[in-house]
Amino acid sequence: MARGLNKPCAILIVIGGMERFAFKGVASNLVTYLTDVVKMSNSAAAKAVNSWSGITSMLPLLTAPLADSYWDRYITIVASSSLYIVGLVALTSTAMDLPWISSTKTTSFASLSWSLYLISLGSAAYNPSLQAFAAEQQEEVDDAGLPCTKNNGQSPPKKTLFFQWWYFGICCGSLLGTSMMSYIQDTIGWGVGFAIPAIAMIISLVFFLCGNKFYTRKKIHALDLKSLGNLVQTLREKVSQLFKGNATMMNRVVVDELELEERPLCSPEDGSSKDIIEESDQEGIYLLQIAKVVLPLLPVWTMLLMFAVIFQQPITFFTKQGMVMKRNIGSHFKIPPAALQSAITVSIILLMPLYDKLFIPFIRIFTRSEKGINVMQRMGVGMFLSVIAMIIAALTERKRLTMNTPLNIFCLLPQYILLGISDIFTVVGMQEFFYSEVPIRMRTMGIALYTSVFGVGSFVSVLLISSVEYFTSSSESEHGWFADDMKVARLDNYYWLLSVLSAVSFVSFVIFCRFYTSRS
């Protein structure tokens, strides 16, 4: 593990990688399961996968405030991982065709949906809590992580190091999940292919419990029911002020309250931060504070949605492309289409160490900044690369349609690799941005904001697919650009549409960054 990460942090990064192995072992090839086993159409399967991914990524917005204010993060991790395991076991049972499970199409689909959304619920509380819990372990040896530390507006080096290695760890797990499990599912069977992720999740829970003696646990100051009642009254007053035209005064109050919230961390002479936090809880303003912290971040959150839409393509339409391409290696082995998703994680694993050793020293020459580029610039570079990836995907798909013989599946590698490189910039930047731009006691909420980008992005993807399907379908082609016959489907047109929309988001992001002032 990288120098600078302490032992509990390293343990939790490994556990995070094991969870990603389990999740990707299910998610990466799910579209194939839905089309080949459940017999869904291409567009229906893509929408189902996107909807499930969206709900999985959105649920942390509901669980994160509870984990921050009511629940102990350690207990949350144990409880949610147990629920996660139940969902994986239930999913395995639906694929094994066991005699005590009904085999009718309706009940089978209901069982499949029930097990998938159990996984979603477990993951929703597990992932943000685990990442915030791991970051807390690192902050025990990193005083620069406190908001009051003067660091010229830049994130402390150890915080950046943690997020880079956290992403490196989950990418290693994702690589094993997408490559190994897709092969097992396509060749050995779906029952075994779903059972292995369930076993991996059980092992990760045991591993987490075995690390108890290393962890540092922080006390959570719970809110009471009286404070929630006061919150409702406060919200009513603010809304009333807004409708009476007192928006300016309301904004001033918001700024003043945020200043009061942050000042105790840096001003011990005014009283201990513990006393101020407990007083704030009694006044019932915590959830109102969440809204005040989140609202300034919404523009960045919104402009990242198209990146999240592109993020959905490898597990849906990229995989369907690969199914009709030449996949043979020798006379016996066929590359599973979903296994090509591992090219994203391989590029991340190989290139992320070079980010610090080559890219940062090189870019310092131009920026004259110790960090090389700031978090906003890092996200922007990744967004730009994702646009280029979609342009290449459109050109590759167009070439496939014009050829008389099947195109080799390795022609898809450039678009996968570019998405992997864009992830190094944007995804790591997103994690650090949303974690750093919220107060310390809302860190789980910050991680949930990051995951919710991909959740809403999944639903935006569903909306785009439905809209394109509506406007391009005809009597000859029921699903238009997404026809089940890949010889007449026009995924290239869809990729061009994504390229244009993503380019608009990127330009908007660049303009916005000129006016945005970081709170970290």
XYZ file of C-alpha atoms in Angstrom:
520
model
C 0.000 0.000 0.000
C 1.153 3.532 -0.715
C 3.384 5.361 1.761
C 1.294 7.762 3.862
C -1.757 5.519 4.362
C -2.134 4.093 7.853
C -3.044 0.466 8.613
C -6.845 0.795 9.205
C -7.159 2.919 6.087
C -5.318 0.281 4.041
C -7.550 -2.484 5.447
C -10.699 -0.573 4.521
C -9.452 0.088 0.990
C -9.053 -3.674 0.524
C -12.577 -4.228 1.888
C -13.908 -1.570 -0.494
C -12.242 -3.442 -3.363
C -13.925 -6.689 -2.300
C -17.323 -4.978 -2.308
C -16.691 -3.665 -5.833
C -15.755 -7.193 -6.928
C -19.120 -8.433 -5.654
C -21.108 -5.567 -7.159
C -19.383 -5.571 -10.563
C -19.640 -9.354 -10.635
C -23.403 -8.813 -10.814
C -23.765 -5.461 -12.593
C -21.207 -5.763 -15.410
C -22.949 -8.647 -17.173
C -26.522 -8.075 -16.000
C -27.660 -6.801 -19.415
C -26.601 -10.153 -20.935
C -28.550 -12.042 -18.270
C -31.666 -9.977 -18.969
C -31.507 -10.418 -22.749
C -30.344 -14.060 -22.941
C -32.040 -15.593 -19.879
C -34.932 -13.287 -18.990
C -35.520 -12.629 -22.757
C -35.831 -8.834 -22.640
C -35.277 -6.648 -25.695
C -32.036 -4.662 -25.949
C -33.659 -1.355 -25.073
C -35.764 -2.832 -22.228
C -32.712 -4.535 -20.734
C -30.647 -1.327 -21.009
C -33.398 0.677 -19.298
C -33.768 -1.949 -16.571
C -30.028 -1.936 -15.850
C -29.911 1.867 -15.893
C -32.912 2.121 -13.563
C -31.398 -0.335 -11.115
C -28.042 1.470 -11.237
C -29.825 4.777 -10.764
C -31.757 3.664 -7.709
C -28.611 2.060 -6.272
C -26.715 5.333 -6.621
C -29.570 7.578 -5.466
C -30.500 5.752 -2.264
C -27.374 7.013 -0.421
C -28.974 10.478 -0.413
C -31.566 9.034 1.985
C -29.230 6.921 4.100
C -26.274 9.355 4.350
C -28.009 11.976 6.563
C -29.058 9.174 8.907
C -25.521 7.753 8.987
C -24.127 11.227 9.709
C -26.576 12.231 12.424
C -28.338 9.188 13.925
C -26.357 6.022 13.242
C -22.868 4.960 14.177
C -20.951 4.431 10.921
C -19.424 1.177 12.129
C -22.835 -0.298 12.992
C -24.211 0.997 9.679
C -21.466 -0.825 7.761
C -22.115 -4.118 9.574
C -25.919 -3.930 9.221
C -25.949 -2.820 5.579
C -23.370 -5.419 4.522
C -25.573 -8.091 6.084
C -28.535 -6.841 4.035
C -26.271 -6.738 0.976
C -25.392 -10.408 1.521
C -29.068 -11.372 1.819
C -29.741 -9.741 -1.551
C -26.825 -11.533 -3.221
C -27.917 -14.892 -1.814
C -31.488 -14.258 -3.010
C -30.202 -13.355 -6.485
C -28.147 -16.548 -6.589
C -31.204 -18.616 -5.714
C -33.198 -17.112 -8.597
C -30.499 -18.158 -11.092
C -30.112 -21.710 -9.782
C -33.635 -22.842 -10.668
C -34.138 -24.444 -7.248
C -37.202 -26.738 -6.882
C -38.820 -24.670 -4.103
C -38.748 -21.482 -6.204
C -41.665 -20.870 -8.579
C -40.627 -20.965 -12.233
C -43.419 -18.832 -13.731
C -42.211 -15.800 -15.662
C -44.013 -13.263 -13.465
C -42.830 -14.642 -10.127
C -39.288 -15.208 -11.442
C -39.031 -11.592 -12.556
C -40.472 -10.420 -9.229
C -37.899 -12.494 -7.322
C -35.122 -11.107 -9.519
C -36.274 -7.525 -8.925
C -36.685 -8.095 -5.187
C -33.145 -9.477 -4.836
C -31.581 -6.725 -6.956
C -33.208 -3.955 -4.935
C -32.166 -5.621 -1.673
C -28.617 -5.296 -3.007
C -29.350 -1.650 -3.809
C -30.596 -0.954 -0.286
C -27.597 -2.618 1.318
C -25.159 -0.864 -0.994
C -26.813 2.526 -0.378
C -25.886 2.566 3.296
C -22.684 0.536 2.937
C -20.626 2.426 0.338
C -20.761 6.035 1.594
C -20.400 4.906 5.209
C -17.394 2.714 4.435
C -15.631 5.420 2.426
C -16.299 8.139 5.017
C -15.220 5.739 7.798
C -11.986 4.989 5.911
C -11.296 8.685 5.292
C -11.739 9.328 9.024
C -8.986 6.809 9.776
C -6.640 8.733 7.490
C -7.602 12.079 9.036
C -6.422 10.840 12.434
C -2.881 11.374 11.121
C -3.689 14.311 8.858
C -4.470 17.492 10.766
C -4.517 19.324 7.450
C -7.890 17.743 6.837
C -9.575 20.207 9.184
C -11.401 23.021 7.409
C -9.647 25.662 9.501
C -6.189 24.580 8.378
C -4.638 27.094 6.047
C -3.635 25.336 2.869
C -4.194 28.010 0.244
C -7.540 26.557 -0.787
C -6.061 23.205 -1.796
C -6.878 19.779 -0.389
C -4.163 18.370 1.901
C -1.808 15.888 0.176
C -2.835 12.925 2.359
C -6.511 13.485 1.623
C -5.806 13.494 -2.110
C -3.618 10.410 -1.621
C -6.452 8.601 0.147
C -8.987 9.260 -2.594
C -6.559 8.184 -5.307
C -5.732 4.910 -3.567
C -9.336 4.324 -2.581
C -10.280 4.533 -6.248
C -7.284 2.375 -7.151
C -8.516 -0.277 -4.687
C -12.093 -0.355 -5.929
C -10.815 -0.489 -9.515
C -8.792 -3.596 -8.680
C -11.964 -5.194 -7.318
C -13.940 -4.031 -10.329
C -11.337 -5.524 -12.672
C -11.675 -8.962 -11.114
C -15.465 -8.654 -11.052
C -15.865 -7.686 -14.699
C -13.246 -10.024 -16.175
C -13.454 -13.170 -14.084
C -17.171 -13.202 -13.303
C -18.364 -12.475 -16.864
C -16.364 -15.461 -18.096
C -17.745 -17.733 -15.357
C -21.316 -16.565 -15.994
C -21.066 -17.078 -19.771
C -19.309 -20.463 -19.635
C -20.063 -22.205 -16.310
C -23.449 -20.778 -15.399
C -25.294 -17.897 -13.794
C -25.874 -19.663 -10.487
C -22.152 -20.050 -9.836
C -21.568 -16.607 -11.356
C -23.826 -14.973 -8.775
C -22.773 -17.234 -5.862
C -19.122 -16.151 -5.960
C -19.932 -12.430 -5.394
C -22.128 -13.461 -2.438
C -19.252 -15.450 -0.910
C -16.850 -12.531 -1.523
C -19.186 -10.175 0.346
C -19.401 -12.574 3.298
C -15.594 -12.740 3.436
C -15.355 -8.931 3.314
C -17.692 -8.640 6.329
C -15.578 -11.116 8.305
C -12.444 -9.220 7.287
C -14.012 -5.940 8.424
C -14.925 -7.370 11.832
C -11.408 -8.743 12.259
C -9.993 -5.227 11.924
C -11.870 -3.899 14.978
C -8.760 -3.292 17.076
C -7.303 -0.944 14.462
C -10.268 1.373 13.866
C -10.903 4.774 15.400
C -14.612 5.410 15.929
C -16.050 8.887 16.318
C -19.105 9.626 18.439
C -22.260 10.677 16.590
C -24.421 13.375 18.218
C -27.958 12.227 17.486
C -30.846 14.541 16.807
C -34.060 14.190 18.756
C -37.669 14.359 17.656
C -38.105 17.823 19.154
C -35.331 19.151 16.921
C -37.106 17.757 13.870
C -40.268 19.584 14.856
C -38.303 22.798 15.184
C -36.815 22.120 11.761
C -40.259 21.936 10.147
C -41.193 25.255 11.746
C -37.916 26.843 10.579
C -38.469 25.618 7.023
C -41.990 27.055 6.987
C -40.665 30.439 8.086
C -37.982 30.436 5.394
C -40.453 29.498 2.663
C -42.841 32.190 3.881
C -40.042 34.771 3.737
C -39.159 33.676 0.224
C -42.700 34.077 -1.087
C -42.962 37.501 0.545
C -39.977 38.680 -1.470
C -37.440 38.508 1.341
C -35.044 36.279 -0.600
C -32.105 38.635 0.008
C -32.606 38.617 3.753
C -32.955 34.843 3.699
C -29.673 34.441 1.827
C -27.959 36.677 4.401
C -29.297 34.449 7.179
C -28.019 31.367 5.333
C -24.540 32.871 5.025
C -24.498 33.968 8.678
C -25.572 30.535 9.895
C -22.936 28.799 7.762
C -20.289 31.142 9.161
C -21.432 30.354 12.699
C -21.354 26.655 11.875
C -17.751 26.678 10.653
C -16.226 29.282 13.020
C -16.173 27.140 16.201
C -13.756 24.685 14.543
C -11.177 27.477 14.297
C -12.089 29.654 17.284
C -11.714 27.741 20.560
C -12.063 30.933 22.551
C -15.722 31.133 21.590
C -16.477 27.783 23.211
C -15.918 24.144 22.338
C -17.127 22.825 18.993
C -18.931 20.038 20.803
C -21.103 22.501 22.704
C -21.941 24.434 19.553
C -22.852 21.267 17.651
C -25.101 20.045 20.472
C -26.751 23.470 20.628
C -27.348 23.382 16.883
C -28.927 19.968 17.230
C -31.281 21.281 19.905
C -32.301 24.129 17.631
C -33.268 21.607 14.964
C -31.292 23.139 12.099
C -29.197 20.154 10.980
C -31.313 19.121 8.007
C -31.684 22.769 7.050
C -27.894 22.996 7.101
C -27.756 20.056 4.701
C -29.883 22.003 2.235
C -27.699 25.094 2.631
C -24.538 23.100 2.005
C -25.952 21.146 -0.948
C -27.550 24.013 -2.906
C -24.270 25.747 -3.875
C -22.956 22.389 -5.143
C -25.938 21.677 -7.407
C -24.563 23.475 -10.504
C -21.445 21.288 -10.513
C -23.577 18.231 -9.694
C -25.884 18.988 -12.641
C -23.100 19.533 -15.158
C -21.579 16.158 -14.263
C -24.761 14.260 -15.177
C -23.787 13.729 -18.819
C -20.493 12.229 -17.695
C -22.582 9.810 -15.619
C -24.724 8.978 -18.677
C -21.585 8.084 -20.633
C -20.482 6.026 -17.619
C -23.522 3.757 -18.241
C -22.584 2.824 -21.808
C -19.969 0.114 -21.071
C -22.446 -1.986 -19.057
C -25.222 -1.620 -21.639
C -24.698 -0.791 -25.319
C -20.917 -1.310 -25.447
C -21.544 -4.854 -24.201
C -24.295 -5.436 -26.787
C -21.906 -4.229 -29.516
C -19.324 -6.759 -28.396
C -21.820 -9.625 -28.617
C -22.026 -9.326 -32.434
C -18.300 -8.765 -33.059
C -15.525 -11.253 -33.700
C -14.521 -12.534 -30.261
C -12.484 -15.662 -30.963
C -8.977 -16.185 -29.646
C -7.820 -19.419 -31.218
C -10.353 -22.087 -32.067
C -11.910 -22.655 -28.648
C -11.895 -19.495 -26.543
C -14.376 -16.621 -26.974
C -13.956 -13.334 -25.135
C -17.064 -12.566 -23.015
C -18.343 -9.157 -24.204
C -18.667 -7.836 -20.655
C -15.030 -8.754 -19.961
C -13.919 -5.871 -22.161
C -15.089 -3.539 -19.386
C -11.944 -4.650 -17.597
C -10.006 -2.494 -20.077
C -11.348 0.539 -18.175
C -10.078 -0.696 -14.838
C -6.787 -1.983 -16.275
C -6.073 1.441 -17.745
C -6.887 3.031 -14.373
C -4.680 0.613 -12.430
C -1.749 1.018 -14.830
C -2.011 4.766 -15.385
C -3.066 6.092 -11.973
C 0.445 5.698 -10.463
C 1.756 7.689 -13.438
C -0.615 10.534 -12.577
C 1.565 11.540 -9.612
C 4.924 10.524 -11.050
C 4.619 11.941 -14.585
C 1.516 14.040 -15.157
C 1.706 16.231 -12.030
C 5.445 17.101 -12.386
C 4.852 17.914 -16.053
C 1.785 20.088 -15.500
C 3.494 21.978 -12.650
C 5.735 23.553 -15.278
C 2.704 25.374 -16.662
C 0.513 25.918 -13.589
C 3.310 26.609 -11.043
C 1.104 24.931 -8.450
C 2.376 22.275 -6.034
C -0.729 20.192 -6.697
C -0.426 20.594 -10.475
C -4.121 21.107 -11.154
C -6.941 21.738 -8.713
C -9.958 19.516 -8.247
C -12.187 21.471 -10.658
C -9.569 21.331 -13.401
C -9.125 17.632 -12.810
C -12.836 16.984 -13.301
C -12.860 19.145 -16.437
C -10.030 17.183 -18.070
C -11.928 13.938 -17.485
C -15.150 15.379 -18.915
C -13.299 16.446 -22.073
C -11.778 12.962 -22.491
C -15.209 11.359 -22.108
C -16.487 13.453 -25.031
C -13.576 12.217 -27.178
C -14.350 8.629 -26.107
C -17.941 8.930 -27.347
C -16.800 10.396 -30.677
C -14.488 7.400 -31.139
C -17.339 5.052 -30.135
C -19.597 6.603 -32.787
C -16.925 6.275 -35.500
C -16.196 2.650 -34.518
C -19.863 1.684 -34.575
C -20.311 3.329 -37.967
C -17.368 1.311 -39.289
C -18.903 -1.895 -37.902
C -22.165 -1.234 -39.726
C -20.453 -0.665 -43.075
C -18.327 -3.824 -43.002
C -19.476 -7.091 -44.545
C -17.508 -9.207 -42.073
C -17.695 -8.909 -38.259
C -15.383 -6.300 -36.780
C -12.873 -7.544 -34.200
C -13.978 -6.813 -30.626
C -10.586 -5.266 -29.853
C -11.622 -2.296 -32.022
C -13.696 -1.229 -29.000
C -10.586 -0.934 -26.819
C -9.817 2.756 -27.574
C -13.201 3.925 -26.266
C -12.880 1.754 -23.149
C -9.324 2.946 -22.431
C -10.238 6.609 -22.919
C -13.120 6.209 -20.475
C -10.674 4.657 -18.005
C -8.328 7.634 -18.329
C -11.230 10.058 -17.959
C -12.224 8.230 -14.764
C -8.778 8.866 -13.257
C -9.455 12.563 -13.596
C -13.194 13.013 -13.124
C -14.250 10.271 -10.707
C -11.363 10.791 -8.279
C -11.917 14.553 -8.578
C -15.636 14.157 -7.869
C -14.996 12.127 -4.719
C -12.533 14.684 -3.381
C -14.701 17.654 -4.403
C -17.940 16.515 -2.752
C -16.091 15.229 0.336
C -14.131 18.467 0.805
C -16.936 20.948 0.106
C -19.102 19.860 3.045
C -18.545 20.356 6.804
C -16.788 17.562 8.678
C -19.977 16.179 10.247
C -21.615 15.844 6.812
C -18.870 13.808 5.143
C -21.105 10.787 4.484
C -23.530 13.171 2.799
C -20.675 14.409 0.622
C -19.921 10.871 -0.550
C -23.652 10.337 -1.182
C -23.740 13.454 -3.379
C -20.947 11.949 -5.469
C -22.763 8.629 -5.924
C -26.070 10.386 -6.628
C -24.550 11.946 -9.760
C -24.378 8.454 -11.224
C -27.821 7.617 -9.890
C -29.545 10.545 -11.562
C -27.292 10.033 -14.592
C -28.726 6.527 -14.897
C -32.255 7.898 -14.930
C -31.253 10.547 -17.462
C -29.914 7.678 -19.571
C -33.274 5.884 -19.289
C -35.061 9.084 -20.325
C -32.755 9.557 -23.316
C -33.220 5.952 -24.445
C -37.019 6.225 -24.151
C -37.057 9.556 -26.013
C -34.813 8.312 -28.814
C -36.839 5.108 -29.036
C -40.056 7.137 -29.332
C -38.793 9.485 -32.039
C -36.889 6.913 -34.117
C -39.186 3.872 -34.005
C -41.254 2.953 -37.035
C -43.336 0.084 -38.374
C -40.169 -1.516 -39.795
C -38.053 -0.982 -36.685
C -39.960 -1.162 -33.406
C -37.109 0.201 -31.297
C -35.531 2.573 -33.828
C -31.854 3.206 -33.130
C -31.937 0.435 -30.502
C -33.298 -2.345 -32.739
C -32.641 -5.869 -31.451
C -31.045 -6.712 -34.806
C -27.634 -5.083 -34.439
C -27.247 -5.017 -38.226
C -29.881 -2.288 -38.482
C -29.515 -0.640 -35.051
C -27.998 2.857 -35.154
C -26.040 3.115 -31.957
C -23.609 5.383 -33.788
C -26.296 8.075 -33.969
C -26.967 7.675 -30.251
C -23.264 8.041 -29.486
C -23.127 11.237 -31.557
C -26.064 12.588 -29.544
C -24.246 11.811 -26.288
C -21.103 13.482 -27.644
C -22.953 16.718 -28.385
C -24.793 16.804 -25.046
C -21.581 16.036 -23.161
C -19.705 18.759 -25.034
C -22.375 21.273 -23.977
C -22.009 20.154 -20.345
C -18.231 20.458 -20.557
C -18.340 24.000 -21.945
C -20.875 24.991 -19.258
C -18.612 23.496 -16.588
C -15.566 25.448 -17.839
C -17.523 28.718 -17.768
C -18.911 28.009 -14.295
C -15.464 27.181 -12.875
C -14.283 30.721 -13.631
C -16.733 32.044 -11.038
C -16.801 29.232 -8.450
C -14.972 29.709 -5.131
C -14.093 26.546 -3.231
C -14.945 26.258 0.457
C -12.227 23.710 1.200
